[in-house]
Coordinates of C-alpha atoms and ligand atoms in Angstrom, one line a residue:
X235 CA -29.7 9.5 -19.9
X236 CA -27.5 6.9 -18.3
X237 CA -24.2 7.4 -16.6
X238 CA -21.6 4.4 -16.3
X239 CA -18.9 4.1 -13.6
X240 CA -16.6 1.6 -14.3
X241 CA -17.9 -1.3 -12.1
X242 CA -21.6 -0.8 -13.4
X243 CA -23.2 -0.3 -9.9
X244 CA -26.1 1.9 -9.7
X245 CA -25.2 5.9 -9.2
X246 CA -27.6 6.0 -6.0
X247 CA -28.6 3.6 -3.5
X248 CA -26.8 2.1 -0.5
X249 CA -24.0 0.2 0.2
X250 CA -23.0 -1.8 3.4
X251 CA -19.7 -2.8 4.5
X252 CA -18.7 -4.6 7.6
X253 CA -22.4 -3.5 8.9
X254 CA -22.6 -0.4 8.6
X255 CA -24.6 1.1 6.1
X256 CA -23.6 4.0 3.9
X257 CA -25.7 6.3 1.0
X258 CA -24.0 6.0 -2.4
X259 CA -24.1 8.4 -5.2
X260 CA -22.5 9.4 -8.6
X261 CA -18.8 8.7 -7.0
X262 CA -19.4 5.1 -6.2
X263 CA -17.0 3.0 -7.4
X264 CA -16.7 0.1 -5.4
X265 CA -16.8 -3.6 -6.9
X266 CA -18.0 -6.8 -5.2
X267 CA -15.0 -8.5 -5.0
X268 CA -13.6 -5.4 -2.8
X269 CA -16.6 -5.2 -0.5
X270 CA -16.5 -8.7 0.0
X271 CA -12.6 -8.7 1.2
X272 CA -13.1 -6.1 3.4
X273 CA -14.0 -8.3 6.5
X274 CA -10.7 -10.6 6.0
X275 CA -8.8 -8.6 8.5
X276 CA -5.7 -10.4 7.7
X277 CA -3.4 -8.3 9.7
X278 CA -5.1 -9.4 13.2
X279 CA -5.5 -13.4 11.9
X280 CA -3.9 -15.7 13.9
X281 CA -0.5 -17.2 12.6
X282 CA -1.3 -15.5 8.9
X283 CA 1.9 -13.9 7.5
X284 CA 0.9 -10.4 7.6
X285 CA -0.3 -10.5 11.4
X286 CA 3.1 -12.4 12.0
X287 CA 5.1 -9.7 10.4
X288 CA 3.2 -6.8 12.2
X289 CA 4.0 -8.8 15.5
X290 CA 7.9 -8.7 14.7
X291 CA 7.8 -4.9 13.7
X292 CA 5.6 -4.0 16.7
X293 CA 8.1 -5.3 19.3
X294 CA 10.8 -2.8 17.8
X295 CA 8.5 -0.2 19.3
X296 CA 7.4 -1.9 22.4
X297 CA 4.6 -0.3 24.8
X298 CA 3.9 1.7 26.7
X299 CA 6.4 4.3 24.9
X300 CA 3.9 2.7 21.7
X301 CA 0.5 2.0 22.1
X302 CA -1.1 -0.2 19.1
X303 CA -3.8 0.2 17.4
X304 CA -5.1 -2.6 15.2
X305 CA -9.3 -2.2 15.1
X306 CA -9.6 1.5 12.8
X307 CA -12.6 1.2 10.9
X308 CA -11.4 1.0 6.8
X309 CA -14.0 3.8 5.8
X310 CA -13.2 7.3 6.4
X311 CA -14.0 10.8 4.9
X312 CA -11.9 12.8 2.1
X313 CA -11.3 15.1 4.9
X314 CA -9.6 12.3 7.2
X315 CA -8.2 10.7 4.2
X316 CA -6.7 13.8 2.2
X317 CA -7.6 17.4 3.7
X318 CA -6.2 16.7 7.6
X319 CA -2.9 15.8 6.0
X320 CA -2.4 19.0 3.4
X321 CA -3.1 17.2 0.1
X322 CA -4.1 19.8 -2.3
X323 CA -7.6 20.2 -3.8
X324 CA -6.5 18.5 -7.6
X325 CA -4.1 15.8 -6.0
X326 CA -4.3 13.1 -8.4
X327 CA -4.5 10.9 -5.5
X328 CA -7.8 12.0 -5.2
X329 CA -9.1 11.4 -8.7
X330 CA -11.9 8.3 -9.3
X331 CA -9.5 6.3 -10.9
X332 CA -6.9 6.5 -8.3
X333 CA -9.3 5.8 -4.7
X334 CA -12.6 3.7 -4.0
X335 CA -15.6 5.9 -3.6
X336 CA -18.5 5.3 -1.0
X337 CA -19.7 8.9 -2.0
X338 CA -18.3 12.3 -3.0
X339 CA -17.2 12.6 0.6
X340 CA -16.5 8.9 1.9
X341 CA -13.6 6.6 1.1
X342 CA -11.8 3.4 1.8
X343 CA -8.9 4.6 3.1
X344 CA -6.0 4.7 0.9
X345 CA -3.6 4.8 3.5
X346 CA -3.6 4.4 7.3
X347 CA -2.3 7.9 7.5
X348 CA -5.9 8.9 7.8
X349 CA -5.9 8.2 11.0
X350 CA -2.8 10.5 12.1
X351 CA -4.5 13.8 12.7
X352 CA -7.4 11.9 15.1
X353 CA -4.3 9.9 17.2
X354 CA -2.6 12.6 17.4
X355 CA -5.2 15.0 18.8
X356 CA -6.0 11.9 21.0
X357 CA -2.9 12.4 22.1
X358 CA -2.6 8.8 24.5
X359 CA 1.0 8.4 24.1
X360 CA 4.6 9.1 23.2
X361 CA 4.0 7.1 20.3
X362 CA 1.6 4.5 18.4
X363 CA 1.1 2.4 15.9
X364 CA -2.0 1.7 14.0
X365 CA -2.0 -1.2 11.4
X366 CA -4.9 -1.7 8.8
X367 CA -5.8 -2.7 5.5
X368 CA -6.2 0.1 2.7
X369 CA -7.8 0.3 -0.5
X370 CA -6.3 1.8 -3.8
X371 CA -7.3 1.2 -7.8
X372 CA -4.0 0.1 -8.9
X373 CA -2.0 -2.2 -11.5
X374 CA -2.6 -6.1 -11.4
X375 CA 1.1 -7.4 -11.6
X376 CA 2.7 -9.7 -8.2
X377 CA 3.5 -7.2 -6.3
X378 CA 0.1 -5.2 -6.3
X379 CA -3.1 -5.8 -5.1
X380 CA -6.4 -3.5 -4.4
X381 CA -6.4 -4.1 -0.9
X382 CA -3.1 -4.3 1.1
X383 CA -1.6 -3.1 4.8
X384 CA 0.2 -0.5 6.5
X385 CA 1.9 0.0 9.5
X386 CA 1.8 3.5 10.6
X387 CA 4.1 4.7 13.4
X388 CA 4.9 8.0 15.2
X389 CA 7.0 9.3 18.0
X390 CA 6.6 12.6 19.5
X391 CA 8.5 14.4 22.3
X392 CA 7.1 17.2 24.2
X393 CA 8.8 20.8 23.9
X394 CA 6.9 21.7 27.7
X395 CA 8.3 18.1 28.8
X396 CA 12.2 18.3 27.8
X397 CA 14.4 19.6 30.2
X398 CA 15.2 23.2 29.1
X399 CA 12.9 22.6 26.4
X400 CA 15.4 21.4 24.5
X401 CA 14.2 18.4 22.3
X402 CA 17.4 17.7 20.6
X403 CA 19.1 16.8 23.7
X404 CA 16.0 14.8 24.6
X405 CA 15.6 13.2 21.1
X406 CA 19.5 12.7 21.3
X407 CA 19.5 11.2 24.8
X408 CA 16.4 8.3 23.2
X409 CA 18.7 7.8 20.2
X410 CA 21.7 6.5 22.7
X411 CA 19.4 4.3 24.4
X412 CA 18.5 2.3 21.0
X413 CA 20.0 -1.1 20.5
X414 CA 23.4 -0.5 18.3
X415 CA 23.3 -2.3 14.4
X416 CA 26.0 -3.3 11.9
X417 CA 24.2 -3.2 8.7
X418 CA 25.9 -0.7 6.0
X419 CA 22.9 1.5 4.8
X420 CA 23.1 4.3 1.6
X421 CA 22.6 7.7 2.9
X422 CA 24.1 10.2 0.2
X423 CA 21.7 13.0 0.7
X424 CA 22.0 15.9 3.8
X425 CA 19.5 15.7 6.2
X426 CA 17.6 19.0 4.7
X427 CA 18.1 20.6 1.2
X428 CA 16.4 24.1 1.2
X429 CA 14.6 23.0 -1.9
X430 CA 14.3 19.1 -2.2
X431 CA 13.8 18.6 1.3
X432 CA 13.3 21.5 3.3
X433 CA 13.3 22.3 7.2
X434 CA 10.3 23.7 8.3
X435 CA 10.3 27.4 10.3
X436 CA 9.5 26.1 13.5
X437 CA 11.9 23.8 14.1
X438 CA 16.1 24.6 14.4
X439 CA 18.0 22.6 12.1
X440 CA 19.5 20.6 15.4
X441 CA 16.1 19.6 16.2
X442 CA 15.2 18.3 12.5
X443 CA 18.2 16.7 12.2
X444 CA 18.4 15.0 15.9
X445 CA 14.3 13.3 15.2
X446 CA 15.5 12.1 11.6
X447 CA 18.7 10.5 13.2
X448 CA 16.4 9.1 15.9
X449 CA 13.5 8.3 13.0
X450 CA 16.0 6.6 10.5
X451 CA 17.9 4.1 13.2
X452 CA 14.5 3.0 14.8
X453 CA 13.2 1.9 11.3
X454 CA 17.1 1.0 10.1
X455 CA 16.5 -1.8 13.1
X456 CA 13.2 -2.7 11.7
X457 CA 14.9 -4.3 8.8
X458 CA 18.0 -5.8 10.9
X459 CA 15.2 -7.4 12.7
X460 CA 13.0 -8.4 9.8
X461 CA 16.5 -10.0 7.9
X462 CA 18.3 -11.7 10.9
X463 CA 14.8 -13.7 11.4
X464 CA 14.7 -14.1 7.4
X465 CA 18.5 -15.7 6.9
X466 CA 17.4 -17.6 10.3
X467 CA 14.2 -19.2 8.5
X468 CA 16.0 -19.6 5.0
X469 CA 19.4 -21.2 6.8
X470 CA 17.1 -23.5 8.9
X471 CA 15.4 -24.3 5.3
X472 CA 19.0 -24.8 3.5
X473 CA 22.3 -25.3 5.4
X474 CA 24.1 -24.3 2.4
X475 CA 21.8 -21.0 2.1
X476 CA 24.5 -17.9 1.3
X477 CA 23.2 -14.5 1.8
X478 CA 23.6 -11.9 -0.6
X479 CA 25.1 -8.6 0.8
X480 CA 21.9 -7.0 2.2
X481 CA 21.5 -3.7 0.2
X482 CA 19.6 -0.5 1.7
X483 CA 19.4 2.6 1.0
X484 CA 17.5 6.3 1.9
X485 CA 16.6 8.0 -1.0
X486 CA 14.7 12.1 -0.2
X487 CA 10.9 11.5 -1.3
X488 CA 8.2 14.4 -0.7
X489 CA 4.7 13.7 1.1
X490 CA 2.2 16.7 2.1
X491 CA 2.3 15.9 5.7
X492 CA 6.0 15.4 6.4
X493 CA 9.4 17.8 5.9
X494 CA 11.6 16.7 5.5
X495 CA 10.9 13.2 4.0
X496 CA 12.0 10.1 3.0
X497 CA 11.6 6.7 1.7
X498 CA 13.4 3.3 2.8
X499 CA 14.5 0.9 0.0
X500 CA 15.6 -2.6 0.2
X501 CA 17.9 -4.3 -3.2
X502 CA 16.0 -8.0 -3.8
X503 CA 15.9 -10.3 -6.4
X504 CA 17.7 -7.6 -8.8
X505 CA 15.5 -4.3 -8.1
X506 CA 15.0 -1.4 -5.7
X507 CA 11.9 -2.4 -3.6
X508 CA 10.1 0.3 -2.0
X509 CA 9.1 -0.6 1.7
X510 CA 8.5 2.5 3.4
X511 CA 7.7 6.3 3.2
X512 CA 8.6 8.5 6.7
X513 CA 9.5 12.1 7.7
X514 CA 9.5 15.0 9.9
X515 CA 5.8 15.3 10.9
X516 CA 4.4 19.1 9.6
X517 CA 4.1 21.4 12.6
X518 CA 0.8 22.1 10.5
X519 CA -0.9 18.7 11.4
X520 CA 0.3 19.3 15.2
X521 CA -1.2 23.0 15.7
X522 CA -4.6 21.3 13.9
X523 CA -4.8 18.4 16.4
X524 CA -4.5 21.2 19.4
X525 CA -0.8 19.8 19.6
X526 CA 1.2 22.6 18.8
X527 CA 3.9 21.8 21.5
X528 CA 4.7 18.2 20.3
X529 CA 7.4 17.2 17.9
X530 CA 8.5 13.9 16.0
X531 CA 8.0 11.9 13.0
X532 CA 6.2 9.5 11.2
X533 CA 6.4 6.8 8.4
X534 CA 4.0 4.2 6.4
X535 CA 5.2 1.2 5.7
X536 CA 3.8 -1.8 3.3
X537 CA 3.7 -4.9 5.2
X538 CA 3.1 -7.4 2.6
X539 CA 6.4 -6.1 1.0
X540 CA 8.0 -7.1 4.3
X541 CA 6.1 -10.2 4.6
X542 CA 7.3 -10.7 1.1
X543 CA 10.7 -10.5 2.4
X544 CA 10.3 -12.1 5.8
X545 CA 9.1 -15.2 4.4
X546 CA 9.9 -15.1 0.1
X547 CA 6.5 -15.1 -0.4
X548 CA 6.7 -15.1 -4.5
X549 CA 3.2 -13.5 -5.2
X550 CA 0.7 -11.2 -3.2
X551 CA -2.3 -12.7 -4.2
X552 CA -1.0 -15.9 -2.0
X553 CA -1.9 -13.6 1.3
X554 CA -5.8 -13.9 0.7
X555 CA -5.2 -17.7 -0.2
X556 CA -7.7 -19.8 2.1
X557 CA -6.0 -23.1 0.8
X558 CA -4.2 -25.4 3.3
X559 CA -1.3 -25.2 1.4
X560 CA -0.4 -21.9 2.0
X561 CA -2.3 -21.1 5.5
X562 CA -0.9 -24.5 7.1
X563 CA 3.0 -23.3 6.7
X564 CA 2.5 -20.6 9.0
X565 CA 0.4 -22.3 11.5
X566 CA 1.7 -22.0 15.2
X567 CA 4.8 -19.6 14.1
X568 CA 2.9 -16.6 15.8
X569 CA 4.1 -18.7 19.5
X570 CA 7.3 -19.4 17.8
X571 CA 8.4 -15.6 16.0
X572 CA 12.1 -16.6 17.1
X573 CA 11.8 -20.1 14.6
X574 CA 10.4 -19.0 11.7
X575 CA 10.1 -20.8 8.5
X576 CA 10.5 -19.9 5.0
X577 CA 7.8 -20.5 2.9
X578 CA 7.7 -23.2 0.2
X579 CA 5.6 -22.5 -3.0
X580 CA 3.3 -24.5 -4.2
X581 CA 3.8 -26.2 -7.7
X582 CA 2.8 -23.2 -10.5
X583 CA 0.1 -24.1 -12.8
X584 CA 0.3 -23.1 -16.7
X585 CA 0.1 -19.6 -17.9
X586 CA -3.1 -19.1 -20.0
X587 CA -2.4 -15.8 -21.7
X588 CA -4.8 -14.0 -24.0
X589 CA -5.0 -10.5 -25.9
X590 CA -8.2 -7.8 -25.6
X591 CA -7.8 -5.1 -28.1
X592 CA -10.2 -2.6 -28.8
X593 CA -10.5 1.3 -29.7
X594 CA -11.0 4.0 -27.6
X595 CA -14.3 6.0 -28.8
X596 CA -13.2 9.1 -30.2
X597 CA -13.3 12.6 -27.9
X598 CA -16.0 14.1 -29.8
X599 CA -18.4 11.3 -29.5
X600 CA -18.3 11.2 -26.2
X601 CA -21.2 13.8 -25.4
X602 CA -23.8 12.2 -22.5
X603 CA -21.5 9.2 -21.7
X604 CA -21.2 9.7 -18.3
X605 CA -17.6 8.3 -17.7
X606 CA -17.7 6.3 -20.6
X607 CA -13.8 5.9 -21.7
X608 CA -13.0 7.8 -24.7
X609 CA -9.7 8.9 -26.2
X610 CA -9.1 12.2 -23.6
X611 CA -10.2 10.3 -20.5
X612 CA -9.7 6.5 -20.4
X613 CA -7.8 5.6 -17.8
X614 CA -6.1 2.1 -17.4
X615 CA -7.3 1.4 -13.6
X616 CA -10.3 0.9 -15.6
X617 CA -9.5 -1.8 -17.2
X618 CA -7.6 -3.4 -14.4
X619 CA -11.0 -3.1 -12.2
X620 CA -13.3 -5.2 -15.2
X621 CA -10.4 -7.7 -14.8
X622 CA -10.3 -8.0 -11.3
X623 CA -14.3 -8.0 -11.0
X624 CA -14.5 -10.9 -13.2
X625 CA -11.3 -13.4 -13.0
X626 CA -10.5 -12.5 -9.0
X627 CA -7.7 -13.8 -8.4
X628 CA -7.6 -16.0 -11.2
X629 CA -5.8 -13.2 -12.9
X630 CA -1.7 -13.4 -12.1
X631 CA -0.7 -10.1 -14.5
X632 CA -2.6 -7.7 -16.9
X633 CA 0.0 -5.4 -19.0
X634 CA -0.7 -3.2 -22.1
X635 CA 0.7 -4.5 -25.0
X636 CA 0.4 -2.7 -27.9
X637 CA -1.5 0.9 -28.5
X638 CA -1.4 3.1 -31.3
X639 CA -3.4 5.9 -32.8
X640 CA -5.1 6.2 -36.3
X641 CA -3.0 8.6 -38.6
X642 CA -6.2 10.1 -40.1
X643 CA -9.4 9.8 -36.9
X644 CA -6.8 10.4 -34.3
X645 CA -8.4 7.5 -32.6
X646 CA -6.3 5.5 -30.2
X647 CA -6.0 0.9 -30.2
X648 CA -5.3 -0.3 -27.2
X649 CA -4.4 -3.8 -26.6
X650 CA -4.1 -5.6 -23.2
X651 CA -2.3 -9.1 -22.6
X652 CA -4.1 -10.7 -19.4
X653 CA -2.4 -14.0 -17.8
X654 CA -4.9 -16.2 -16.5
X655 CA -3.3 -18.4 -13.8
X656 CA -4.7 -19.9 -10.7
X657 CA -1.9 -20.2 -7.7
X658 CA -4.4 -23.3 -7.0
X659 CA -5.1 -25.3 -9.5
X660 CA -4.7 -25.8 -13.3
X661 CA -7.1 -23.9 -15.5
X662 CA -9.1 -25.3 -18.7
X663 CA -8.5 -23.6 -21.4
X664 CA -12.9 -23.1 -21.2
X665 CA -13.1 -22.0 -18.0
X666 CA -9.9 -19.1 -19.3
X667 CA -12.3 -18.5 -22.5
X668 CA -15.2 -18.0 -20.3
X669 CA -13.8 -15.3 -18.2
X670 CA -12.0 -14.1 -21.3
X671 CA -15.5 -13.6 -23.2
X672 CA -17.1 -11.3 -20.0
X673 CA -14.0 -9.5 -19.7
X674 CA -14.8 -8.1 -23.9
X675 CA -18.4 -7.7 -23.3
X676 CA -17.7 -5.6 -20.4
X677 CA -15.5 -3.7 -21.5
X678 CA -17.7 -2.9 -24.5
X679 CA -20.6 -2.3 -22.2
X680 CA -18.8 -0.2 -19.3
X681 CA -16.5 1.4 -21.1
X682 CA -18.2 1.9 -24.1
X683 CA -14.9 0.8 -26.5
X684 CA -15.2 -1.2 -29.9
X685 CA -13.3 -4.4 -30.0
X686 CA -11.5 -5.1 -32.4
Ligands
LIG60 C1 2.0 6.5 1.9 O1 1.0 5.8 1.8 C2 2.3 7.5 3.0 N1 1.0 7.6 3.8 C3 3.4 7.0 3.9 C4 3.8 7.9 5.0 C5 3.3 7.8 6.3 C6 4.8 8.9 4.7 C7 3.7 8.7 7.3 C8 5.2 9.8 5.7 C9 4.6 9.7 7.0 P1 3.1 5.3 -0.2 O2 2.0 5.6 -1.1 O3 4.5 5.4 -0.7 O4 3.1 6.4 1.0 O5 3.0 3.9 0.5 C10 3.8 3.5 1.6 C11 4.2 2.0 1.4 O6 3.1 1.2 1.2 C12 5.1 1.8 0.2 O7 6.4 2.2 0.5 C13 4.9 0.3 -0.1 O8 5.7 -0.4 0.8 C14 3.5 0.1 0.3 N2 2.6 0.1 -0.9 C15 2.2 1.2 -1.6 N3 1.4 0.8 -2.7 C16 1.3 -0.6 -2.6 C17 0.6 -1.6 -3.4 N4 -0.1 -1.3 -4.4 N5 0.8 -2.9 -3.0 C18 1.6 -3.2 -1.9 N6 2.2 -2.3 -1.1 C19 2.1 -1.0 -1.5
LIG61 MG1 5.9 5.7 -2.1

């Protein structure tokens, strides 16, 4: 008997990324494409967009207070990853679909949170910063890629350490001594709701509220920074360049490691873009790291989304471009962060759309199939992985466009629209065939669906 996973690599053997060699087994789900990216470091390149951007953000939190760390090894275990921060056993986070799988109990990080609990029992600083790439099975649209970065940044103060031990007074007298900002932000919520967003035991409600004050102005001035040196760039690019009212807004968000919690979001081009997640770190994760005096917060934030921002970058597969066209408009900036410039997109080449549609097999034959997708289990990422393993980043946008199920089997249709477009260079319609014809036999032979 044979059992699939959905990139077709063989259940046991080994695996080695960046040099280290690891033992795979039935939870291996990693593809080429990913292993092969996972070198790329973008976010310490010289002059690339996303190591520019970290650069701007890191002097908002300048050292010694913060002490960065840019070099944390991408693999980690599912107890770094998930169990050190309080995710529950059946967190869908944790599901096959969802993370990329060395073995049952090694993964490419999914975010740099995994790296909290180890800093913080460290325990080198008042605050850090680590910045790293993470890994995540996810949609193929312009805004989302496998691999992406994170900033993650804490601040702690020391109950032992503050006069009186009184951290709000401490916490208050750091919040005075931040630069002072203009920008209107959207704060409609209280600082804790006993059931959306609750205070935990051990800290006063002066204390919780005094480290989110201090938590949302430092990262408030994070996007004052990011937006004064966008309009800068963009007026430089166009003198007649008229800013639309910057929009930004807190909205209460829930995250097994922080209470309470939130999440930062920016209005651009006509949406709500997520940037950032943050909170109140959990007393929990301080006792566990032999920390139990320390207080403070935390938050993750995406930096191609502020890159994205920072420089209108219209697409993210544009950050792993190697072409001259994109790399050579960011060349020398990193000496130059006060004269940035916008960047100027490429020509786009034609759309090449074309439709896969196929059935699911039906739940009853799906007896010694391994994870072969039928009706009860299919999962989309599936799909979206096939894709990416065969058209890279040839592929601009996969969305489901049709699905159905039979009135009388029960048996579900699925049909996926794939855009085949190379930020590069002008596809044949062949070489968009070619791709197109592996994409159907795979799915057929890793998923096990009929095409119809
Ligand atoms: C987290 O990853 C939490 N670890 C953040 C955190 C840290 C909360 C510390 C509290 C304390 P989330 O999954 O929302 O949260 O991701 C954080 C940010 O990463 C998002 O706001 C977004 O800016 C970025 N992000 C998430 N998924 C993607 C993606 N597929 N592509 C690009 N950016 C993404
Ligand atoms: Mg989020």
């Amino acid at each position: 008997q044979c059992r699939y996973n959905s990139t077709g690599t063989s259940p046991s053997g080994n695996v080695t990324v960046d040099g280290k060699s690891y033992q795979t087994d039935e939870w291996h789900n990693l593809s080429s494409n990913i292993t092969a990216s996972i070198s790329r470091r973008l976010h310490v390149q010289k002059d690339h967009p996303i190591s520019i951007t970290r650069s701007i953000i890191e002097s908002r939190f300048p050292s010694p207070t913060f002490k960065y760390h840019n070099n944390f090894f991408p693999v980690v275990s599912t107890q770094q990853n998930f169990d050190s921060l309080g995710f529950p056993v059946d967190h869908p986070g944790r599901s096959k679909t969802d993370t990329y799988y060395i073995n049952q109990e090694t993964v490419l990080r999914t975010h740099t949170s995994a790296h909290q609990a180890d800093v913080f029992r460290a325990n080198e600083s008042e605050g850090w910063l680590i910045s790293a790439d993470v890994y995540r099975r996810d949609a193929i649209d312009r805004s989302h890629y496998p691999i992406f970065h994170q900033m993650e940044g804490a601040r702690m103060w020391d109950r032992t350490k503050a006069p009186n031990g009184d951290i709000a007074a401490a916490v208050l007298k750091d919040i005075e001594a931040l630069p002072k900002h203009s920008m209107k932000v959207e704060d409609p919520n209280p600082p804790t709701h006993p059931e959306r967003n609750p205070l935990q035991k051990e800290h006063s409600l002066t204390e919780a509220e005094a480290i989110a004050a201090h938590l949302k102005k430092s990262l408030e001035l994070v996007v004052v920074e990011i937006f004064s040196r966008a309009k800068a760039a963009a007026v430089s690019a166009n003198p007649d360049f008229v800013d639309e009212r910057l929009k930004v807004r807190w909205i209460e968000a829930y995250f097994p490691f922080t209470s309470p919690s939130w999440e930062l979001e920016i209005f651009w081009q006509g949406d709500w873009l997520e940037v950032l997640g943050c909170g109140v770190v959990k007393q929990d994760i301080m006792d566990k790291a032999g920390q139990p005096q320390q207080l403070g917060w935390a938050f993750g934030m995406g930096l191609e989304r502020i890159a994205m921002l920072l420089f209108e970058i219209p697409d993210i597969r544009l950050f792993w471009s190697k072409d001259e066209r994109f790399l050579g408009q960011f060349r020398g900036l990193s000496e130059n962060l006060d004269n940035l410039r916008r960047f100027v997109p490429f020509s786009k080449f034609p759309s090449c759309y074309k439709d896969v549609a196929f059935w699911l097999r039906s739940s009853s034959s799906s007896a010694g199939g391994g994870s072969r997708a039928n009706t009860q289990d299919f999962h989309e990422n599936d799909v979206m992985e096939i894709v990416r393993d065969i058209g890279g980043d040839v592929v601009e946008d996969v969305a489901k466009v049709d699905e159905f199920a039979h009135p009388k089997t029960g048996r579900r249709s699925l049909c996926y629209r794939i855009n085949y477009r190379s930020l590069e260079r002008t596809l044949t319609n062949e070489e968009a065939n070619g791709y197109h014809e592996q994409v159907r036999k795979a799915l057929v032979e890793k998923l096990g669906v009929e095409l119809r």
